[in-house]
Amino acid sequence: MLQASSFAAHSAEFVADGVSMARLHELAGEVRDSIEIVHTSEYPSFLKFFFDAFAALLRRRTKPRSGDATEQRLRTVVLEVLNRLPQNDILRPYVDKLLDLVFHVLKEDSEETAVVCLRIIFDAHKTFRPELSRQVQPFLAVSYTHL
């Protein structure tokens, strides 16, 4: 079970050199299995440590459609964690970066991950609609491109 006291060490492994895909998948699974921690007072700390690590993993560390099943499952697990984040004021400072990240994944990745990305986008727009009006056009552009 993931504890707040281990957030720094746990998240650092996601960006450390030499960590295998199998180990990264194991770490992501531990975060997913402990996701209820985001419904506690530890949510800001969770975002502080894990958001940038997850973004780095999805943008640079793993490749979409790599053909490596472990790598693809890792990407899916990370997106599932991001999808399960409570959409509240604690997430507000991260929401633009979150949407940029999922738009990036949506453009590059498989159908399986695209579905999770769409859920994240819809949930964010339901909660943060006024602030996200500038994100509508990029979403429509991505949608139009992939039709």
PDB file of N, CA and C in Angstrom, residues 69-141:
ATOM      1  N   ALA A  69       3.981  -5.004 -25.000  1.00  0.00           N
ATOM      2  CA  ALA A  69       2.719  -5.107 -24.258  1.00  0.00           C
ATOM      3  C   ALA A  69       2.836  -4.513 -22.860  1.00  0.00           C
ATOM      4  N   THR A  70       3.968  -4.713 -22.193  1.00  0.00           N
ATOM      5  CA  THR A  70       4.156  -4.163 -20.846  1.00  0.00           C
ATOM      6  C   THR A  70       4.152  -2.646 -20.895  1.00  0.00           C
ATOM      7  N   GLU A  71       4.803  -2.081 -21.892  1.00  0.00           N
ATOM      8  CA  GLU A  71       4.855  -0.628 -22.039  1.00  0.00           C
ATOM      9  C   GLU A  71       3.460  -0.060 -22.306  1.00  0.00           C
ATOM     10  N   GLN A  72       2.688  -0.726 -23.139  1.00  0.00           N
ATOM     11  CA  GLN A  72       1.336  -0.256 -23.433  1.00  0.00           C
ATOM     12  C   GLN A  72       0.436  -0.369 -22.207  1.00  0.00           C
ATOM     13  N   ARG A  73       0.560  -1.470 -21.456  1.00  0.00           N
ATOM     14  CA  ARG A  73      -0.223  -1.618 -20.220  1.00  0.00           C
ATOM     15  C   ARG A  73       0.167  -0.543 -19.212  1.00  0.00           C
ATOM     16  N   LEU A  74       1.453  -0.213 -19.141  1.00  0.00           N
ATOM     17  CA  LEU A  74       1.923   0.846 -18.242  1.00  0.00           C
ATOM     18  C   LEU A  74       1.260   2.170 -18.592  1.00  0.00           C
ATOM     19  N   ARG A  75       1.251   2.512 -19.860  1.00  0.00           N
ATOM     20  CA  ARG A  75       0.614   3.762 -20.286  1.00  0.00           C
ATOM     21  C   ARG A  75      -0.865   3.775 -19.899  1.00  0.00           C
ATOM     22  N   THR A  76      -1.530   2.654 -20.095  1.00  0.00           N
ATOM     23  CA  THR A  76      -2.953   2.553 -19.762  1.00  0.00           C
ATOM     24  C   THR A  76      -3.183   2.704 -18.263  1.00  0.00           C
ATOM     25  N   VAL A  77      -2.362   2.069 -17.446  1.00  0.00           N
ATOM     26  CA  VAL A  77      -2.517   2.169 -15.989  1.00  0.00           C
ATOM     27  C   VAL A  77      -2.314   3.605 -15.532  1.00  0.00           C
ATOM     28  N   VAL A  78      -1.309   4.283 -16.060  1.00  0.00           N
ATOM     29  CA  VAL A  78      -1.067   5.685 -15.677  1.00  0.00           C
ATOM     30  C   VAL A  78      -2.266   6.551 -16.056  1.00  0.00           C
ATOM     31  N   LEU A  79      -2.806   6.348 -17.235  1.00  0.00           N
ATOM     32  CA  LEU A  79      -3.988   7.107 -17.640  1.00  0.00           C
ATOM     33  C   LEU A  79      -5.196   6.781 -16.771  1.00  0.00           C
ATOM     34  N   GLU A  80      -5.335   5.534 -16.367  1.00  0.00           N
ATOM     35  CA  GLU A  80      -6.432   5.168 -15.458  1.00  0.00           C
ATOM     36  C   GLU A  80      -6.296   5.898 -14.122  1.00  0.00           C
ATOM     37  N   VAL A  81      -5.076   6.022 -13.630  1.00  0.00           N
ATOM     38  CA  VAL A  81      -4.852   6.774 -12.385  1.00  0.00           C
ATOM     39  C   VAL A  81      -5.259   8.227 -12.589  1.00  0.00           C
ATOM     40  N   LEU A  82      -4.821   8.831 -13.680  1.00  0.00           N
ATOM     41  CA  LEU A  82      -5.177  10.226 -13.955  1.00  0.00           C
ATOM     42  C   LEU A  82      -6.687  10.387 -14.107  1.00  0.00           C
ATOM     43  N   ASN A  83      -7.346   9.401 -14.669  1.00  0.00           N
ATOM     44  CA  ASN A  83      -8.797   9.443 -14.831  1.00  0.00           C
ATOM     45  C   ASN A  83      -9.528   9.386 -13.485  1.00  0.00           C
ATOM     46  N   ARG A  84      -8.927   8.753 -12.514  1.00  0.00           N
ATOM     47  CA  ARG A  84      -9.584   8.592 -11.219  1.00  0.00           C
ATOM     48  C   ARG A  84      -9.285   9.727 -10.244  1.00  0.00           C
ATOM     49  N   LEU A  85      -8.528  10.724 -10.668  1.00  0.00           N
ATOM     50  CA  LEU A  85      -8.259  11.868  -9.791  1.00  0.00           C
ATOM     51  C   LEU A  85      -9.545  12.648  -9.565  1.00  0.00           C
ATOM     52  N   PRO A  86      -9.814  13.016  -8.321  1.00  0.00           N
ATOM     53  CA  PRO A  86     -11.005  13.836  -8.062  1.00  0.00           C
ATOM     54  C   PRO A  86     -10.911  15.179  -8.789  1.00  0.00           C
ATOM     55  N   GLN A  87     -11.973  15.529  -9.451  1.00  0.00           N
ATOM     56  CA  GLN A  87     -12.045  16.793 -10.188  1.00  0.00           C
ATOM     57  C   GLN A  87     -12.539  17.870  -9.226  1.00  0.00           C
ATOM     58  N   ASN A  88     -11.613  18.484  -8.505  1.00  0.00           N
ATOM     59  CA  ASN A  88     -11.977  19.499  -7.526  1.00  0.00           C
ATOM     60  C   ASN A  88     -10.955  20.628  -7.537  1.00  0.00           C
ATOM     61  N   ASP A  89     -11.069  21.535  -6.583  1.00  0.00           N
ATOM     62  CA  ASP A  89     -10.185  22.702  -6.557  1.00  0.00           C
ATOM     63  C   ASP A  89      -8.719  22.342  -6.374  1.00  0.00           C
ATOM     64  N   ILE A  90      -8.430  21.208  -5.806  1.00  0.00           N
ATOM     65  CA  ILE A  90      -7.041  20.790  -5.635  1.00  0.00           C
ATOM     66  C   ILE A  90      -6.419  20.474  -6.995  1.00  0.00           C
ATOM     67  N   LEU A  91      -7.209  19.947  -7.911  1.00  0.00           N
ATOM     68  CA  LEU A  91      -6.715  19.634  -9.250  1.00  0.00           C
ATOM     69  C   LEU A  91      -6.639  20.872 -10.144  1.00  0.00           C
ATOM     70  N   ARG A  92      -7.379  21.905  -9.811  1.00  0.00           N
ATOM     71  CA  ARG A  92      -7.480  23.102 -10.664  1.00  0.00           C
ATOM     72  C   ARG A  92      -6.127  23.616 -11.180  1.00  0.00           C
ATOM     73  N   PRO A  93      -5.080  23.748 -10.350  1.00  0.00           N
ATOM     74  CA  PRO A  93      -3.803  24.256 -10.877  1.00  0.00           C
ATOM     75  C   PRO A  93      -3.140  23.318 -11.902  1.00  0.00           C
ATOM     76  N   TYR A  94      -3.574  22.085 -11.944  1.00  0.00           N
ATOM     77  CA  TYR A  94      -2.986  21.091 -12.842  1.00  0.00           C
ATOM     78  C   TYR A  94      -3.822  20.834 -14.083  1.00  0.00           C
ATOM     79  N   VAL A  95      -5.013  21.366 -14.140  1.00  0.00           N
ATOM     80  CA  VAL A  95      -5.953  20.943 -15.179  1.00  0.00           C
ATOM     81  C   VAL A  95      -5.479  21.309 -16.591  1.00  0.00           C
ATOM     82  N   ASP A  96      -4.856  22.460 -16.775  1.00  0.00           N
ATOM     83  CA  ASP A  96      -4.349  22.799 -18.111  1.00  0.00           C
ATOM     84  C   ASP A  96      -3.257  21.828 -18.547  1.00  0.00           C
ATOM     85  N   LYS A  97      -2.339  21.532 -17.636  1.00  0.00           N
ATOM     86  CA  LYS A  97      -1.280  20.569 -17.958  1.00  0.00           C
ATOM     87  C   LYS A  97      -1.859  19.179 -18.186  1.00  0.00           C
ATOM     88  N   LEU A  98      -2.881  18.828 -17.431  1.00  0.00           N
ATOM     89  CA  LEU A  98      -3.529  17.531 -17.603  1.00  0.00           C
ATOM     90  C   LEU A  98      -4.145  17.422 -18.993  1.00  0.00           C
ATOM     91  N   LEU A  99      -4.854  18.451 -19.397  1.00  0.00           N
ATOM     92  CA  LEU A  99      -5.482  18.415 -20.718  1.00  0.00           C
ATOM     93  C   LEU A  99      -4.446  18.431 -21.834  1.00  0.00           C
ATOM     94  N   ASP A 100      -3.379  19.215 -21.690  1.00  0.00           N
ATOM     95  CA  ASP A 100      -2.309  19.191 -22.688  1.00  0.00           C
ATOM     96  C   ASP A 100      -1.732  17.780 -22.819  1.00  0.00           C
ATOM     97  N   LEU A 101      -1.538  17.145 -21.681  1.00  0.00           N
ATOM     98  CA  LEU A 101      -0.989  15.792 -21.672  1.00  0.00           C
ATOM     99  C   LEU A 101      -1.924  14.804 -22.367  1.00  0.00           C
ATOM    100  N   VAL A 102      -3.201  14.836 -22.013  1.00  0.00           N
ATOM    101  CA  VAL A 102      -4.114  13.860 -22.620  1.00  0.00           C
ATOM    102  C   VAL A 102      -4.368  14.159 -24.096  1.00  0.00           C
ATOM    103  N   PHE A 103      -4.299  15.431 -24.509  1.00  0.00           N
ATOM    104  CA  PHE A 103      -4.400  15.733 -25.939  1.00  0.00           C
ATOM    105  C   PHE A 103      -3.198  15.134 -26.671  1.00  0.00           C
ATOM    106  N   HIS A 104      -2.023  15.239 -26.064  1.00  0.00           N
ATOM    107  CA  HIS A 104      -0.824  14.647 -26.647  1.00  0.00           C
ATOM    108  C   HIS A 104      -0.998  13.132 -26.810  1.00  0.00           C
ATOM    109  N   VAL A 105      -1.452  12.479 -25.757  1.00  0.00           N
ATOM    110  CA  VAL A 105      -1.650  11.029 -25.804  1.00  0.00           C
ATOM    111  C   VAL A 105      -2.745  10.675 -26.807  1.00  0.00           C
ATOM    112  N   LEU A 106      -3.803  11.442 -26.819  1.00  0.00           N
ATOM    113  CA  LEU A 106      -4.916  11.191 -27.737  1.00  0.00           C
ATOM    114  C   LEU A 106      -4.454  11.223 -29.197  1.00  0.00           C
ATOM    115  N   LYS A 107      -3.556  12.136 -29.522  1.00  0.00           N
ATOM    116  CA  LYS A 107      -3.052  12.251 -30.894  1.00  0.00           C
ATOM    117  C   LYS A 107      -2.155  11.083 -31.279  1.00  0.00           C
ATOM    118  N   GLU A 108      -1.428  10.549 -30.309  1.00  0.00           N
ATOM    119  CA  GLU A 108      -0.364   9.599 -30.613  1.00  0.00           C
ATOM    120  C   GLU A 108      -0.692   8.132 -30.336  1.00  0.00           C
ATOM    121  N   ASP A 109      -1.668   7.863 -29.505  1.00  0.00           N
ATOM    122  CA  ASP A 109      -1.787   6.536 -28.914  1.00  0.00           C
ATOM    123  C   ASP A 109      -2.901   5.700 -29.520  1.00  0.00           C
ATOM    124  N   SER A 110      -3.129   4.558 -28.919  1.00  0.00           N
ATOM    125  CA  SER A 110      -4.094   3.571 -29.399  1.00  0.00           C
ATOM    126  C   SER A 110      -5.520   3.917 -28.983  1.00  0.00           C
ATOM    127  N   GLU A 111      -6.467   3.157 -29.517  1.00  0.00           N
ATOM    128  CA  GLU A 111      -7.877   3.359 -29.174  1.00  0.00           C
ATOM    129  C   GLU A 111      -8.127   3.137 -27.689  1.00  0.00           C
ATOM    130  N   GLU A 112      -7.480   2.131 -27.125  1.00  0.00           N
ATOM    131  CA  GLU A 112      -7.682   1.810 -25.711  1.00  0.00           C
ATOM    132  C   GLU A 112      -7.346   3.002 -24.824  1.00  0.00           C
ATOM    133  N   THR A 113      -6.227   3.629 -25.073  1.00  0.00           N
ATOM    134  CA  THR A 113      -5.852   4.782 -24.253  1.00  0.00           C
ATOM    135  C   THR A 113      -6.656   6.018 -24.640  1.00  0.00           C
ATOM    136  N   ALA A 114      -7.078   6.089 -25.904  1.00  0.00           N
ATOM    137  CA  ALA A 114      -7.876   7.239 -26.336  1.00  0.00           C
ATOM    138  C   ALA A 114      -9.195   7.319 -25.574  1.00  0.00           C
ATOM    139  N   VAL A 115      -9.798   6.182 -25.302  1.00  0.00           N
ATOM    140  CA  VAL A 115     -11.059   6.163 -24.556  1.00  0.00           C
ATOM    141  C   VAL A 115     -10.859   6.741 -23.153  1.00  0.00           C
ATOM    142  N   VAL A 116      -9.776   6.376 -22.501  1.00  0.00           N
ATOM    143  CA  VAL A 116      -9.491   6.904 -21.164  1.00  0.00           C
ATOM    144  C   VAL A 116      -9.226   8.408 -21.251  1.00  0.00           C
ATOM    145  N   CYS A 117      -8.493   8.822 -22.278  1.00  0.00           N
ATOM    146  CA  CYS A 117      -8.224  10.248 -22.468  1.00  0.00           C
ATOM    147  C   CYS A 117      -9.516  11.043 -22.641  1.00  0.00           C
ATOM    148  N   LEU A 118     -10.432  10.510 -23.418  1.00  0.00           N
ATOM    149  CA  LEU A 118     -11.711  11.192 -23.627  1.00  0.00           C
ATOM    150  C   LEU A 118     -12.486  11.325 -22.321  1.00  0.00           C
ATOM    151  N   ARG A 119     -12.441  10.297 -21.486  1.00  0.00           N
ATOM    152  CA  ARG A 119     -13.109  10.392 -20.177  1.00  0.00           C
ATOM    153  C   ARG A 119     -12.497  11.517 -19.342  1.00  0.00           C
ATOM    154  N   ILE A 120     -11.174  11.625 -19.356  1.00  0.00           N
ATOM    155  CA  ILE A 120     -10.488  12.679 -18.599  1.00  0.00           C
ATOM    156  C   ILE A 120     -10.904  14.048 -19.127  1.00  0.00           C
ATOM    157  N   ILE A 121     -10.925  14.197 -20.440  1.00  0.00           N
ATOM    158  CA  ILE A 121     -11.298  15.477 -21.055  1.00  0.00           C
ATOM    159  C   ILE A 121     -12.730  15.847 -20.691  1.00  0.00           C
ATOM    160  N   PHE A 122     -13.659  14.913 -20.833  1.00  0.00           N
ATOM    161  CA  PHE A 122     -15.066  15.206 -20.529  1.00  0.00           C
ATOM    162  C   PHE A 122     -15.254  15.557 -19.057  1.00  0.00           C
ATOM    163  N   ASP A 123     -14.627  14.817 -18.159  1.00  0.00           N
ATOM    164  CA  ASP A 123     -14.756  15.105 -16.730  1.00  0.00           C
ATOM    165  C   ASP A 123     -14.192  16.481 -16.394  1.00  0.00           C
ATOM    166  N   ALA A 124     -13.045  16.810 -16.971  1.00  0.00           N
ATOM    167  CA  ALA A 124     -12.444  18.120 -16.704  1.00  0.00           C
ATOM    168  C   ALA A 124     -13.344  19.241 -17.209  1.00  0.00           C
ATOM    169  N   HIS A 125     -13.916  19.055 -18.383  1.00  0.00           N
ATOM    170  CA  HIS A 125     -14.788  20.098 -18.927  1.00  0.00           C
ATOM    171  C   HIS A 125     -16.080  20.229 -18.138  1.00  0.00           C
ATOM    172  N   LYS A 126     -16.578  19.145 -17.601  1.00  0.00           N
ATOM    173  CA  LYS A 126     -17.783  19.240 -16.761  1.00  0.00           C
ATOM    174  C   LYS A 126     -17.500  20.060 -15.508  1.00  0.00           C
ATOM    175  N   THR A 127     -16.331  19.877 -14.933  1.00  0.00           N
ATOM    176  CA  THR A 127     -16.003  20.530 -13.666  1.00  0.00           C
ATOM    177  C   THR A 127     -15.450  21.937 -13.847  1.00  0.00           C
ATOM    178  N   PHE A 128     -14.600  22.119 -14.833  1.00  0.00           N
ATOM    179  CA  PHE A 128     -13.867  23.385 -14.984  1.00  0.00           C
ATOM    180  C   PHE A 128     -14.244  24.127 -16.266  1.00  0.00           C
ATOM    181  N   ARG A 129     -15.460  23.982 -16.710  1.00  0.00           N
ATOM    182  CA  ARG A 129     -15.911  24.509 -17.999  1.00  0.00           C
ATOM    183  C   ARG A 129     -15.510  25.962 -18.271  1.00  0.00           C
ATOM    184  N   PRO A 130     -15.785  26.915 -17.391  1.00  0.00           N
ATOM    185  CA  PRO A 130     -15.468  28.303 -17.738  1.00  0.00           C
ATOM    186  C   PRO A 130     -13.977  28.539 -18.019  1.00  0.00           C
ATOM    187  N   GLU A 131     -13.120  27.910 -17.243  1.00  0.00           N
ATOM    188  CA  GLU A 131     -11.689  28.141 -17.432  1.00  0.00           C
ATOM    189  C   GLU A 131     -11.130  27.415 -18.646  1.00  0.00           C
ATOM    190  N   LEU A 132     -11.849  26.444 -19.163  1.00  0.00           N
ATOM    191  CA  LEU A 132     -11.318  25.598 -20.221  1.00  0.00           C
ATOM    192  C   LEU A 132     -11.868  25.912 -21.609  1.00  0.00           C
ATOM    193  N   SER A 133     -12.516  27.028 -21.752  1.00  0.00           N
ATOM    194  CA  SER A 133     -13.100  27.342 -23.056  1.00  0.00           C
ATOM    195  C   SER A 133     -12.028  27.387 -24.149  1.00  0.00           C
ATOM    196  N   ARG A 134     -10.803  27.757 -23.798  1.00  0.00           N
ATOM    197  CA  ARG A 134      -9.733  27.817 -24.793  1.00  0.00           C
ATOM    198  C   ARG A 134      -9.272  26.417 -25.233  1.00  0.00           C
ATOM    199  N   GLN A 135      -9.681  25.382 -24.520  1.00  0.00           N
ATOM    200  CA  GLN A 135      -9.298  24.015 -24.863  1.00  0.00           C
ATOM    201  C   GLN A 135     -10.284  23.358 -25.839  1.00  0.00           C
ATOM    202  N   VAL A 136     -11.391  23.997 -26.114  1.00  0.00           N
ATOM    203  CA  VAL A 136     -12.399  23.399 -26.995  1.00  0.00           C
ATOM    204  C   VAL A 136     -11.866  23.257 -28.410  1.00  0.00           C
ATOM    205  N   GLN A 137     -11.247  24.288 -28.940  1.00  0.00           N
ATOM    206  CA  GLN A 137     -10.750  24.240 -30.317  1.00  0.00           C
ATOM    207  C   GLN A 137      -9.690  23.154 -30.511  1.00  0.00           C
ATOM    208  N   PRO A 138      -8.705  23.020 -29.621  1.00  0.00           N
ATOM    209  CA  PRO A 138      -7.751  21.909 -29.797  1.00  0.00           C
ATOM    210  C   PRO A 138      -8.429  20.536 -29.770  1.00  0.00           C
ATOM    211  N   PHE A 139      -9.444  20.389 -28.917  1.00  0.00           N
ATOM    212  CA  PHE A 139     -10.166  19.115 -28.867  1.00  0.00           C
ATOM    213  C   PHE A 139     -10.872  18.847 -30.188  1.00  0.00           C
ATOM    214  N   LEU A 140     -11.537  19.852 -30.711  1.00  0.00           N
ATOM    215  CA  LEU A 140     -12.223  19.676 -31.993  1.00  0.00           C
ATOM    216  C   LEU A 140     -11.251  19.382 -33.117  1.00  0.00           C
ATOM    217  N   ALA A 141     -10.091  20.029 -33.067  1.00  0.00           N
ATOM    218  CA  ALA A 141      -9.070  19.782 -34.108  1.00  0.00           C
ATOM    219  C   ALA A 141      -8.585  18.331 -34.052  1.00  0.00           C
TER     220      ALA A 141
END
